[in-house]
Short mmCIF file of C-alpha atoms (C1' of nucleotides) in Angstrom, two decimals:
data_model
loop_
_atom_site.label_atom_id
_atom_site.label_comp_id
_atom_site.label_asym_id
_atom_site.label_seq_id
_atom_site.Cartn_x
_atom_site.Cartn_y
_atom_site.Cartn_z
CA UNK A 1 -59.73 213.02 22.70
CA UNK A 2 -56.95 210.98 20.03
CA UNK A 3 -58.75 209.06 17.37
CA UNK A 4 -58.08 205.63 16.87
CA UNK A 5 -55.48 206.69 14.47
CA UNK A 6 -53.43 208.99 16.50
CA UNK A 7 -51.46 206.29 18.14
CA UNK A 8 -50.55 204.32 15.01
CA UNK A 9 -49.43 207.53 13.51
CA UNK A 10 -48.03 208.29 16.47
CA UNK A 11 -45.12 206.62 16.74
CA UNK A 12 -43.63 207.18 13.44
CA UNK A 13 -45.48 204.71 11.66
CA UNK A 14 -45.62 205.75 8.12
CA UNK A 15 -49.51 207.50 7.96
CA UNK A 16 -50.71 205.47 5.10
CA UNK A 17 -53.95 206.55 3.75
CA UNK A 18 -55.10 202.83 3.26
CA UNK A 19 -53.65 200.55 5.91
CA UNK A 20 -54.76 196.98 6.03
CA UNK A 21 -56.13 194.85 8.59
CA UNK A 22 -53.10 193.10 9.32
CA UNK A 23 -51.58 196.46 9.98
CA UNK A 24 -53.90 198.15 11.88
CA UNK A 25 -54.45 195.38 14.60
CA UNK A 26 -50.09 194.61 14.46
CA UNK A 27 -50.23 198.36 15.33
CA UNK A 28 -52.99 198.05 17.72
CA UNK A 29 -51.48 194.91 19.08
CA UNK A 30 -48.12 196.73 19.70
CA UNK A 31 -49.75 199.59 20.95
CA UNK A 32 -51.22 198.03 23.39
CA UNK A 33 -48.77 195.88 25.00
CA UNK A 34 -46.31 198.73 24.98
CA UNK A 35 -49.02 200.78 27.11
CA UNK A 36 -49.53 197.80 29.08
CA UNK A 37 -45.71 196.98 30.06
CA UNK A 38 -45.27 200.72 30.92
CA UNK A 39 -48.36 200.51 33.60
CA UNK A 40 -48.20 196.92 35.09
CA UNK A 41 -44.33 197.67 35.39
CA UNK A 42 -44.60 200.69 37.29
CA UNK A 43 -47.96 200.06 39.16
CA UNK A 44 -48.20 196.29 39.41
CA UNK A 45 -50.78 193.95 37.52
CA UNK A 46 -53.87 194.63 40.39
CA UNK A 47 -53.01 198.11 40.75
CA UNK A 48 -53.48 198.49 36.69
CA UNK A 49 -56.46 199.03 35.12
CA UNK A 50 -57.98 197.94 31.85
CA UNK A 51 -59.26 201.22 31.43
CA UNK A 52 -56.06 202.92 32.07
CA UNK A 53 -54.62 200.35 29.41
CA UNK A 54 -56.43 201.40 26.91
CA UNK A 55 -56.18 205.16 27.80
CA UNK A 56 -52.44 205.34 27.30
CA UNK A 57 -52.98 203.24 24.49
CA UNK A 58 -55.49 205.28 22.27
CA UNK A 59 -57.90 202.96 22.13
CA UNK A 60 -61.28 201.41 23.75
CA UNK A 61 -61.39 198.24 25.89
CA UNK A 62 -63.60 196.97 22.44
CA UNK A 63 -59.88 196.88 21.17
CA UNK A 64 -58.72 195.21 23.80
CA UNK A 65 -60.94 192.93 23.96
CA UNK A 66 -60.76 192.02 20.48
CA UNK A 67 -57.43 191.08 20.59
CA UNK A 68 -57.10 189.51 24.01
CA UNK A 69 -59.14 187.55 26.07
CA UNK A 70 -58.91 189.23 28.95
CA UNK A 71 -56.90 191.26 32.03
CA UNK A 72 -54.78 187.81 32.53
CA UNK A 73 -53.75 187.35 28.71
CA UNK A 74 -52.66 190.45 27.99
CA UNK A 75 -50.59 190.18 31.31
CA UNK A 76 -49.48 187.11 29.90
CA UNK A 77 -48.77 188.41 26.67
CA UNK A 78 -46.47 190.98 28.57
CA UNK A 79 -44.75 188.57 30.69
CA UNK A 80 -44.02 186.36 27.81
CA UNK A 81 -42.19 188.93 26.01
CA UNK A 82 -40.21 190.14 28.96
CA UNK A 83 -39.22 186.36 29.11
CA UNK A 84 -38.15 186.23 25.40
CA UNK A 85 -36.17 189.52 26.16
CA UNK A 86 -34.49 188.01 28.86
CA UNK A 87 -33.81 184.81 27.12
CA UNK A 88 -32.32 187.00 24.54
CA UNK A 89 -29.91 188.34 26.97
CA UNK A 90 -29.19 185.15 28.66
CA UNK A 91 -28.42 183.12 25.68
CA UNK A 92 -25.86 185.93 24.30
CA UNK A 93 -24.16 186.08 27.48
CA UNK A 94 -23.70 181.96 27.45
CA UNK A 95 -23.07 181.83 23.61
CA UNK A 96 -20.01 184.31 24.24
CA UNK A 97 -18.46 181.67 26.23
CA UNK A 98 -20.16 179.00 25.41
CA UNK A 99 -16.32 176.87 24.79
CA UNK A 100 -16.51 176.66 28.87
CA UNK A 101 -19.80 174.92 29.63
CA UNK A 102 -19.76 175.91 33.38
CA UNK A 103 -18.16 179.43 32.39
CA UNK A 104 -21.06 179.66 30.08
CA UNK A 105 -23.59 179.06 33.21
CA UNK A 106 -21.76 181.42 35.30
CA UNK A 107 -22.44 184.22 32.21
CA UNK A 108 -25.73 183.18 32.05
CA UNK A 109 -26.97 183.72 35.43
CA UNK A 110 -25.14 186.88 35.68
CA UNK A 111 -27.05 188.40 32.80
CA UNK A 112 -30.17 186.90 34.36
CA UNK A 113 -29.38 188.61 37.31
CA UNK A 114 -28.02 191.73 36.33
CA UNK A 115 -31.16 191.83 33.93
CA UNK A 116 -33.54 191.58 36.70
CA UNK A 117 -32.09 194.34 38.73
CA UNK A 118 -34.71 196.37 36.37
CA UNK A 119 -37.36 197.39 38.89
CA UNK A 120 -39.64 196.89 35.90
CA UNK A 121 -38.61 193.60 34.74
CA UNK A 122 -38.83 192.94 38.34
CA UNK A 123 -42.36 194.08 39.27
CA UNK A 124 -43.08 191.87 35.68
CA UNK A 125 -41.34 188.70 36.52
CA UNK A 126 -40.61 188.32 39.59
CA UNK A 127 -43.51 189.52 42.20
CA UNK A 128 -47.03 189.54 39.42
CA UNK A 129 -45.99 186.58 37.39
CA UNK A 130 -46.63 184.01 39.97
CA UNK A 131 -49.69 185.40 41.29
CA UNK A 132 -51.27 186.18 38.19
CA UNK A 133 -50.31 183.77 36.26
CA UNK A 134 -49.51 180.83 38.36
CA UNK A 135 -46.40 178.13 38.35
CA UNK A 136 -47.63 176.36 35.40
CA UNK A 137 -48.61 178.97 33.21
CA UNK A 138 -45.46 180.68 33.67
CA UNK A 139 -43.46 177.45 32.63
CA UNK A 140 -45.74 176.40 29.84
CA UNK A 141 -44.91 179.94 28.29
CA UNK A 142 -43.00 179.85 25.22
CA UNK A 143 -39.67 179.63 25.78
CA UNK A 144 -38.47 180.97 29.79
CA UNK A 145 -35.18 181.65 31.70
CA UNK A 146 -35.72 178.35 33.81
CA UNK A 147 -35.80 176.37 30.87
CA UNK A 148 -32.46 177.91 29.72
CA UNK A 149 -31.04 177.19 33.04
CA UNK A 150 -31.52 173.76 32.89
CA UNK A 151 -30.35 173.09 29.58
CA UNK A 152 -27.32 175.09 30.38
CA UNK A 153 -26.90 173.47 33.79
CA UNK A 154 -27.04 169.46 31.68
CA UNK A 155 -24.73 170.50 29.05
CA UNK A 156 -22.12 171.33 31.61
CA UNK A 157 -22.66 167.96 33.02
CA UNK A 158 -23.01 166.20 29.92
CA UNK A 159 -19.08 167.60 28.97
CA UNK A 160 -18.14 166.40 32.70
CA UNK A 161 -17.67 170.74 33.57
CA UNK A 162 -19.43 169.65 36.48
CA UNK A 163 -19.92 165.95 38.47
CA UNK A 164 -22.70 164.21 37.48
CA UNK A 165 -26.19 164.78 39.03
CA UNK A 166 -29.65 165.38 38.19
CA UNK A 167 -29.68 168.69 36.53
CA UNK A 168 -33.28 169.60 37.90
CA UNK A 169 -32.80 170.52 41.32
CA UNK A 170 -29.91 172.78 40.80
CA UNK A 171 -31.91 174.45 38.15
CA UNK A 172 -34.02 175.33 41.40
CA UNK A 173 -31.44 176.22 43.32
CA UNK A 174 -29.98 178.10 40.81
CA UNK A 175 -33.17 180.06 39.33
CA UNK A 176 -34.88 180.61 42.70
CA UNK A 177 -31.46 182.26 44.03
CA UNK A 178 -30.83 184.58 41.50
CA UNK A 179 -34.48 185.94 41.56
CA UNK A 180 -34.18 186.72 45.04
CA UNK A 181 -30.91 188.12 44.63
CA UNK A 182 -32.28 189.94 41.99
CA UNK A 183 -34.63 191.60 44.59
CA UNK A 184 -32.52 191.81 47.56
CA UNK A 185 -29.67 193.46 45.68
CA UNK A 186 -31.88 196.21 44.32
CA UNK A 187 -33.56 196.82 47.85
CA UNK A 188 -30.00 196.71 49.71
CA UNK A 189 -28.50 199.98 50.94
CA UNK A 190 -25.78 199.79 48.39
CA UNK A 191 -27.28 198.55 45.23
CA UNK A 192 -23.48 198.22 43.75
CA UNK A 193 -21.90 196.68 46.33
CA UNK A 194 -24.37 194.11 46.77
CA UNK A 195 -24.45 192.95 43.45
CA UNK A 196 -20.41 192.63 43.73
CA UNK A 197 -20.94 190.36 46.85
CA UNK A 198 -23.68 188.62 45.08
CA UNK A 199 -21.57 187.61 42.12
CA UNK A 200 -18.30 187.43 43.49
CA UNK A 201 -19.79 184.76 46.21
CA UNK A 202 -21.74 183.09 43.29
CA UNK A 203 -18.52 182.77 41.49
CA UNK A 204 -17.06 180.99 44.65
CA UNK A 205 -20.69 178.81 44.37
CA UNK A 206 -19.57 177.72 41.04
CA UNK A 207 -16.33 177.02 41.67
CA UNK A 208 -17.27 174.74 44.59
CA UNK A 209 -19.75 172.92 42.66
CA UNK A 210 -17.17 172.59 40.06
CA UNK A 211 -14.64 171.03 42.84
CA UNK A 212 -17.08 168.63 44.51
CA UNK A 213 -17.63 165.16 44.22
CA UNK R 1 -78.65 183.14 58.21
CA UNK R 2 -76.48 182.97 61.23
CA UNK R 3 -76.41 185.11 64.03
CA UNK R 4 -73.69 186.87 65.21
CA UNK R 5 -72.67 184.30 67.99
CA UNK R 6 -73.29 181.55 66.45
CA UNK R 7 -69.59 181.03 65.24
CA UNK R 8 -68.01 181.81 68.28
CA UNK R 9 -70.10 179.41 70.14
CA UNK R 10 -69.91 177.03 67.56
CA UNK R 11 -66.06 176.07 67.95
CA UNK R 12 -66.53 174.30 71.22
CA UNK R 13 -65.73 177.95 72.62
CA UNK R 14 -67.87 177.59 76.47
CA UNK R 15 -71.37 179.64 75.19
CA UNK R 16 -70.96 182.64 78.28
CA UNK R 17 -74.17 183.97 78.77
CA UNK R 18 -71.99 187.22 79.06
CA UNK R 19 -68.56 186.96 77.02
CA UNK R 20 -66.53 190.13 77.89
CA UNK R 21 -65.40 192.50 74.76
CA UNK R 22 -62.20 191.17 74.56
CA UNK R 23 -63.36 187.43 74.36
CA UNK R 24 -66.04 188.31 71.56
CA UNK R 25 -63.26 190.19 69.55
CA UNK R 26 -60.51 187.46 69.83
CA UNK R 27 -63.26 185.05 68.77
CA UNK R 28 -64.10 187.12 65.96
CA UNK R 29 -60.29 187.98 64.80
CA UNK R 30 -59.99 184.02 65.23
CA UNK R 31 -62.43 183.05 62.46
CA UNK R 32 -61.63 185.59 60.46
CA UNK R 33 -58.41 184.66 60.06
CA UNK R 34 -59.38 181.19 60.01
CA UNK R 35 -61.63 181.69 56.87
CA UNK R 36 -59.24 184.23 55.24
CA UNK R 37 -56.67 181.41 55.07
CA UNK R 38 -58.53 178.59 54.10
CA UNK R 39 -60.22 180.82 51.11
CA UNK R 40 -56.32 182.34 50.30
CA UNK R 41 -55.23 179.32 50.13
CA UNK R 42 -57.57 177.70 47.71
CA UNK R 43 -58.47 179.92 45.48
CA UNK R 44 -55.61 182.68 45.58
CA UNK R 45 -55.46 186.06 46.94
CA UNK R 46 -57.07 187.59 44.10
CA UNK R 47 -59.98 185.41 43.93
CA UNK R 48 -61.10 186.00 47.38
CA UNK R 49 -63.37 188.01 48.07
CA UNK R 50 -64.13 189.86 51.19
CA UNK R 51 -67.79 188.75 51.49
CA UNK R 52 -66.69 185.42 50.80
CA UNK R 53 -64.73 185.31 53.90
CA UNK R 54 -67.24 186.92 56.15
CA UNK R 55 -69.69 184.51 55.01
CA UNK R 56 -67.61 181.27 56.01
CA UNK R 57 -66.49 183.30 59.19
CA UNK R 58 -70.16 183.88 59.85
CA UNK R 59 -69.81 187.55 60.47
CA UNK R 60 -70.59 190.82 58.03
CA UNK R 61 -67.69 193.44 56.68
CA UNK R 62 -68.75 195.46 59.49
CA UNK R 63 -66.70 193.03 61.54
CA UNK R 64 -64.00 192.50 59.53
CA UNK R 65 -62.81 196.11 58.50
CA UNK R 66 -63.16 196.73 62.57
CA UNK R 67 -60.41 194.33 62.48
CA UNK R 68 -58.25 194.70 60.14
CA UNK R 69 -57.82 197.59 57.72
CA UNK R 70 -58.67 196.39 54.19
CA UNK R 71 -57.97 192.83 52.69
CA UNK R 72 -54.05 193.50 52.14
CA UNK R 73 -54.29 193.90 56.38
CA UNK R 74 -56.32 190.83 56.49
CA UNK R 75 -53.93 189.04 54.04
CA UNK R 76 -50.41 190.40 55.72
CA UNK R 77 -52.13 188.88 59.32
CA UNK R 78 -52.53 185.51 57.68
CA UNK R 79 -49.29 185.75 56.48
CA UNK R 80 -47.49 186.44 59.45
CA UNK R 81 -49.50 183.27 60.96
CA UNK R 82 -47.87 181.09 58.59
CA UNK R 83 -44.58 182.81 58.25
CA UNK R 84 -44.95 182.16 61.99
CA UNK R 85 -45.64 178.08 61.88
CA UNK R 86 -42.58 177.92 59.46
CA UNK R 87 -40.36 179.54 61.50
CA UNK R 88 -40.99 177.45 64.22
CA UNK R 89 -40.87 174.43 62.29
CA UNK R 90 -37.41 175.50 60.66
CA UNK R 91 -36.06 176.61 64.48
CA UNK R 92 -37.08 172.80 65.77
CA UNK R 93 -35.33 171.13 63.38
CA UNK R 94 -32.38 174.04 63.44
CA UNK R 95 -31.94 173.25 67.31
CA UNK R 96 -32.18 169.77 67.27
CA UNK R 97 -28.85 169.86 65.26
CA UNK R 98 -27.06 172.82 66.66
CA UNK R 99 -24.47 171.16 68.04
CA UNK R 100 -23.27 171.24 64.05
CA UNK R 101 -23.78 174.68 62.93
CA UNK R 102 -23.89 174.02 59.03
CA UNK R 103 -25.77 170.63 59.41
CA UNK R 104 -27.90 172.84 61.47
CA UNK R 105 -28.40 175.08 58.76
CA UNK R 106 -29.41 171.82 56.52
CA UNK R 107 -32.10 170.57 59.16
CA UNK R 108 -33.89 174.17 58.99
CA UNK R 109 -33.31 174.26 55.43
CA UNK R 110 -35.00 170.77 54.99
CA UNK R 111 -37.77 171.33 57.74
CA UNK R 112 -38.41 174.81 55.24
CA UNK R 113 -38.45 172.92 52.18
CA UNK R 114 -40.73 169.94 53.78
CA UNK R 115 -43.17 172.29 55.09
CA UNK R 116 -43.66 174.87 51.66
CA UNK R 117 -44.57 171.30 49.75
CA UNK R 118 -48.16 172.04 51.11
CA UNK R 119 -50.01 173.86 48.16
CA UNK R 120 -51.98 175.90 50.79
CA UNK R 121 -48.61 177.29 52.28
CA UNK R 122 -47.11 177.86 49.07
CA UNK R 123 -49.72 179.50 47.52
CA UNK R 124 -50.05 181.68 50.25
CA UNK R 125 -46.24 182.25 51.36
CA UNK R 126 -44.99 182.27 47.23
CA UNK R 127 -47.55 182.68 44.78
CA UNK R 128 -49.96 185.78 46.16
CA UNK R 129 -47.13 187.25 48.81
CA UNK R 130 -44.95 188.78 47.10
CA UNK R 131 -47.25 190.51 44.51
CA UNK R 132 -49.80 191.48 47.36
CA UNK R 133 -47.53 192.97 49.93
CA UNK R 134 -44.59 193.87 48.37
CA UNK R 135 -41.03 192.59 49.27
CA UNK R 136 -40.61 194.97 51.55
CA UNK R 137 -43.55 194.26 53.85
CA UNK R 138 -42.32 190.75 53.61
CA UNK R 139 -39.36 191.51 55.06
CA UNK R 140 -40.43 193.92 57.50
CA UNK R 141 -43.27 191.54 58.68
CA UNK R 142 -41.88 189.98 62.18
CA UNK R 143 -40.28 186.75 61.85
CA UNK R 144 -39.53 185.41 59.13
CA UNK R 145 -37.92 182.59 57.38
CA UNK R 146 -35.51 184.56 55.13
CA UNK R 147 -34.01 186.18 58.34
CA UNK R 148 -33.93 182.80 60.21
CA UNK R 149 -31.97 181.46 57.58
CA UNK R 150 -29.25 184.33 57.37
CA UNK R 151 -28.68 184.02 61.31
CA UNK R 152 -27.90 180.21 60.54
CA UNK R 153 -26.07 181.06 58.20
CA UNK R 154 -23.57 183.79 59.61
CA UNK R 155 -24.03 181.37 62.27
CA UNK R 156 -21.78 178.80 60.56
CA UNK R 157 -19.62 181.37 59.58
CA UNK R 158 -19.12 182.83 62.65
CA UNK R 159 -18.12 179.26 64.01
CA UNK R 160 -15.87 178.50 60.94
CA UNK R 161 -18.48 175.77 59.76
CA UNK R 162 -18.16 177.09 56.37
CA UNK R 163 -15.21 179.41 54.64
CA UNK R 164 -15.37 182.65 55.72
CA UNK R 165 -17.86 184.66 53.07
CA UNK R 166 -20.60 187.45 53.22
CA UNK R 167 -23.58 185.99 54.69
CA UNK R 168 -26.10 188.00 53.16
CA UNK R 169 -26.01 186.73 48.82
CA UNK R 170 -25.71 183.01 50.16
CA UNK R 171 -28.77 183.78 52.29
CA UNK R 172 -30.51 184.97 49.08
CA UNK R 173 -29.40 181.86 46.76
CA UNK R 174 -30.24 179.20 49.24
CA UNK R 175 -33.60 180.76 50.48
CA UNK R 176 -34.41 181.56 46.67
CA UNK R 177 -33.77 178.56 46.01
CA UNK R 178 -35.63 176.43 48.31
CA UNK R 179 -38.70 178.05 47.35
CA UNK R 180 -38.77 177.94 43.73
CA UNK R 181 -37.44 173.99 44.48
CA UNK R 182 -40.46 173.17 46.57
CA UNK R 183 -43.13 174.71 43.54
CA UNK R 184 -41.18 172.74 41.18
CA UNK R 185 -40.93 169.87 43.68
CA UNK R 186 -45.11 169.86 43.89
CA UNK R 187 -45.52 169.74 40.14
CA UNK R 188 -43.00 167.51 39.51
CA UNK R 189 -44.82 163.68 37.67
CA UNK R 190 -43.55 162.34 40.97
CA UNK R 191 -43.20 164.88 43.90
CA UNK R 192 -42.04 162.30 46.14
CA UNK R 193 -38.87 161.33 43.46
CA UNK R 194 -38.11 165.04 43.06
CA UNK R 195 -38.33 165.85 46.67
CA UNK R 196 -35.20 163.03 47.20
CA UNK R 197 -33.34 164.16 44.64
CA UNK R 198 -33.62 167.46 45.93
CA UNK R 199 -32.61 166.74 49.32
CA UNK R 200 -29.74 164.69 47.72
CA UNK R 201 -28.31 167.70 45.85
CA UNK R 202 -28.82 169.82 48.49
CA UNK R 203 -26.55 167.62 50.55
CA UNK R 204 -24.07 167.51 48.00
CA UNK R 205 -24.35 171.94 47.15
CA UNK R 206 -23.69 171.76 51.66
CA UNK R 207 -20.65 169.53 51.26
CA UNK R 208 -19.23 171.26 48.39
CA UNK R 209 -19.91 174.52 50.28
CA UNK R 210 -18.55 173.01 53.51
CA UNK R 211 -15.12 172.16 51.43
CA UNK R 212 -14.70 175.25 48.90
CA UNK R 213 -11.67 177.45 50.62
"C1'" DA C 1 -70.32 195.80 -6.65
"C1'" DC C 2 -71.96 192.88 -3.51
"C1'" DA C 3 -71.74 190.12 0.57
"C1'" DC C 4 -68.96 189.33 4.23
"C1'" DT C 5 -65.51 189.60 7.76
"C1'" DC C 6 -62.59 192.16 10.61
"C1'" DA C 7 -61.36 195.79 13.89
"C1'" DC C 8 -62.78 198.25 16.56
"C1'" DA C 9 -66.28 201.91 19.56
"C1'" DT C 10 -70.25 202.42 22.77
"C1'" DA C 11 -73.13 201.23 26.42
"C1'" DC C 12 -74.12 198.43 30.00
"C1'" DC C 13 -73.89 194.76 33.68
"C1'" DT C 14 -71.85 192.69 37.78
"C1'" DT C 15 -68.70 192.06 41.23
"C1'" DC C 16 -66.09 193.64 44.85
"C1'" DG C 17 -63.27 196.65 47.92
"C1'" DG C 18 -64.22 200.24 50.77
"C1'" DT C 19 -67.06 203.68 53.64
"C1'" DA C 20 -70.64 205.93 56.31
"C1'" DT C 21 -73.92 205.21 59.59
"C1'" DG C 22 -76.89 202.88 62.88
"C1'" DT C 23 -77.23 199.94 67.07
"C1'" DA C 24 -76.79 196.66 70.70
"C1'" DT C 25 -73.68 195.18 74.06
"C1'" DG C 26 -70.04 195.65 77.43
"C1'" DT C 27 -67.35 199.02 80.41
"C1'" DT C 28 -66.27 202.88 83.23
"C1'" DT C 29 -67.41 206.65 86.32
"C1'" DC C 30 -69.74 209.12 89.78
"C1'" DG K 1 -76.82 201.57 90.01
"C1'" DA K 2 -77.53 204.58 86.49
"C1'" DA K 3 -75.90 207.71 83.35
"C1'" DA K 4 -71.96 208.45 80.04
"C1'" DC K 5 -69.02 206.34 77.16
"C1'" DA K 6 -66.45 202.95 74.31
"C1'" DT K 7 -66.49 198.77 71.86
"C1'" DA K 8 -68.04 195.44 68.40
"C1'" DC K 9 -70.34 194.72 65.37
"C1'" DA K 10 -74.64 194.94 61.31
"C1'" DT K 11 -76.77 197.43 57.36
"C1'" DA K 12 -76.87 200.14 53.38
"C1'" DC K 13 -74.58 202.27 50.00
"C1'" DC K 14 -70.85 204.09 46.65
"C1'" DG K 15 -67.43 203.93 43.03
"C1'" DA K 16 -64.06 201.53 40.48
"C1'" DA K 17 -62.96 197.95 37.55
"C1'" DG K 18 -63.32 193.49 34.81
"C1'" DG K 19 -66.10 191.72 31.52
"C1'" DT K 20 -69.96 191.46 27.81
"C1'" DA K 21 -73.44 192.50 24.22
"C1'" DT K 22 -74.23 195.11 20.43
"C1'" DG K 23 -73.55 198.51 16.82
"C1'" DT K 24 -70.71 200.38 12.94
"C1'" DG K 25 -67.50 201.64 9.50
"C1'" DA K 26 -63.54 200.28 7.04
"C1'" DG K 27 -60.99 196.51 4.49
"C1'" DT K 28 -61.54 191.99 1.74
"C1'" DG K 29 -62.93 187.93 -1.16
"C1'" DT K 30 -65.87 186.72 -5.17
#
DNA sequence: ACACTCACATACCTTCGGTATGTATGTTTC
DNA sequence: GAAACATACATACCGAAGGTATGTGAGTGT
């Protein structure tokens, strides 16, 4: 049976004789979502229990409870981060060619994709997310990939890259697509060459849209 | 507390003084599934519980697990259902334009869209599906509209509606993409607007697709 | 150094999915 | 047509899991 210290200690975290509060719950905090991630990734949000949770984590479900409100925020709290790490990715991707506006979509959408071919960041995102969390939580969620889509998606139409429309519904398009891509490449027999068709005919997608009236 | 019958007879089923086995069980099946859905649909997969539905079906869990094997079973059968009525939605509209293979495509993928703007459907079909069966027992469940739409699809190719292309990514973008467009299209300040200017860019993402080489 | 708050641990409650068993009602067989 | 059997349930119960109430010891402000 690990003490409540163990897992702070644990992971390399300097043993200080004295920590403060503001340490010991950060630590707690961390532990916890990292324990978290690992089970509702490979399990799935119902198939994960609190109790498991706080197993992995070192710590009792008073912990838990202490710092979130329940099953659904720390789920939330998990989701949100994945989100932030995929924004990361996204917005690098765009920056790095950021001079072409629709090049810059294209780069972002294949890092989204090519990001969510993670089976974990899958199970995360793409099948719990809307069932746990629903379609409004998951957009009123700090900063998400849709978000980045769309503001990607008005620039290039703002610098005439693309004709002018409403940028909302290819945002949609555009989002929705690559999720399921996301999950049809990784379930195809040939995980490789389906994500080559996948982008090459998405570079043909954005090429058309490109050419169109 | 109702009787056993009761619900059968209750439907405007003809009360037999002596209803055979198979009658009573297709009767039973009937409002089960009839309960399941209406509860699945309003208050989410998650937050339905098994009682709940046996209640409003009028029966007792002795019934129900005779009938289906737990509540993903009893889910997965109301699934199919719908998956069922939108299939045969998309195919009417699909064959009323076949005569144009890629406007036929549109037509189903309208008649899809039009039909996942109910909140009971989409809660259902994209919300709790995908995190309570698993895309694989999606796929694998009978009909269903992802499949419908590739067959249109390489349809159009086949015909040379459409450049010649892979049918399976542009399968995954536009079926993707119609479903995270209809959630967005329901929350939307004015659903009505943002179903229009949906259906407007979808025209244009056909034509463009239509003309790309 | 004292009161006070914070960060947990412990114990318990409730709900709910699932199962084991009992029973009445068809259904088949001789 | 009556025994033998299968079907279609109802009833009672179990265990897991989410959530809560309460206790406690270690930091923290005054």
């Amino acid at each position: 049976m690990a003490t409540a210290h163990t897992a702070a200690e644990g992971v390399g975290r300097q043993p200080r004789v004295r920590p403060t509060q503001r340490e010991r719950s950060d630590a707690t905090v961390e532990d916890l979502l990292t324990a978290a991630r690992a089970l509702f990734a490979s399990a799935g949000y119902a198939a994960t229990s609190l109790d498991a949770v706080c197993e992995r984590a070192g710590v009792t479900k008073g912990a838990l409870y202490h710092h979130f409100a329940g099953k659904k925020q720390l789920f939330s709290a998990v989701y949100t981060r994945e989100q932030e790490r995929l924004a990361a990715r996204i917005t690098g991707a765009y920056r790095a060619a950021a001079a072409d506006p629709w090049q810059a979509v294209f780069e972002g959408c294949r890092a989204y994709l090519e990001a969510s071919l993670d089976p974990e960041v899958q199970r995360i995102t793409l099948f719990d997310a809307p069932g746990a969390l629903g379609w409004e939580a998951m957009r009123d969620l700090g900063v998400n990939c849709r978000e980045l889509t769309q503001k990607g998606i008005a620039r290039a139409i703002r610098k005439g890259a693309i004709p002018d429309r409403p940028a909302d519904p290819l945002t949609s398009m555009l989002y929705g697509g690559l999720s399921e891509s996301a999950m049809a490449v990784v379930r195809a027999p040939d995980p490789q060459a389906a994500l080559d068709e996948v982008l090459t005919d998405l570079r043909r997608l954005f090429d058309a849209l490109a050419a169109g009236s």
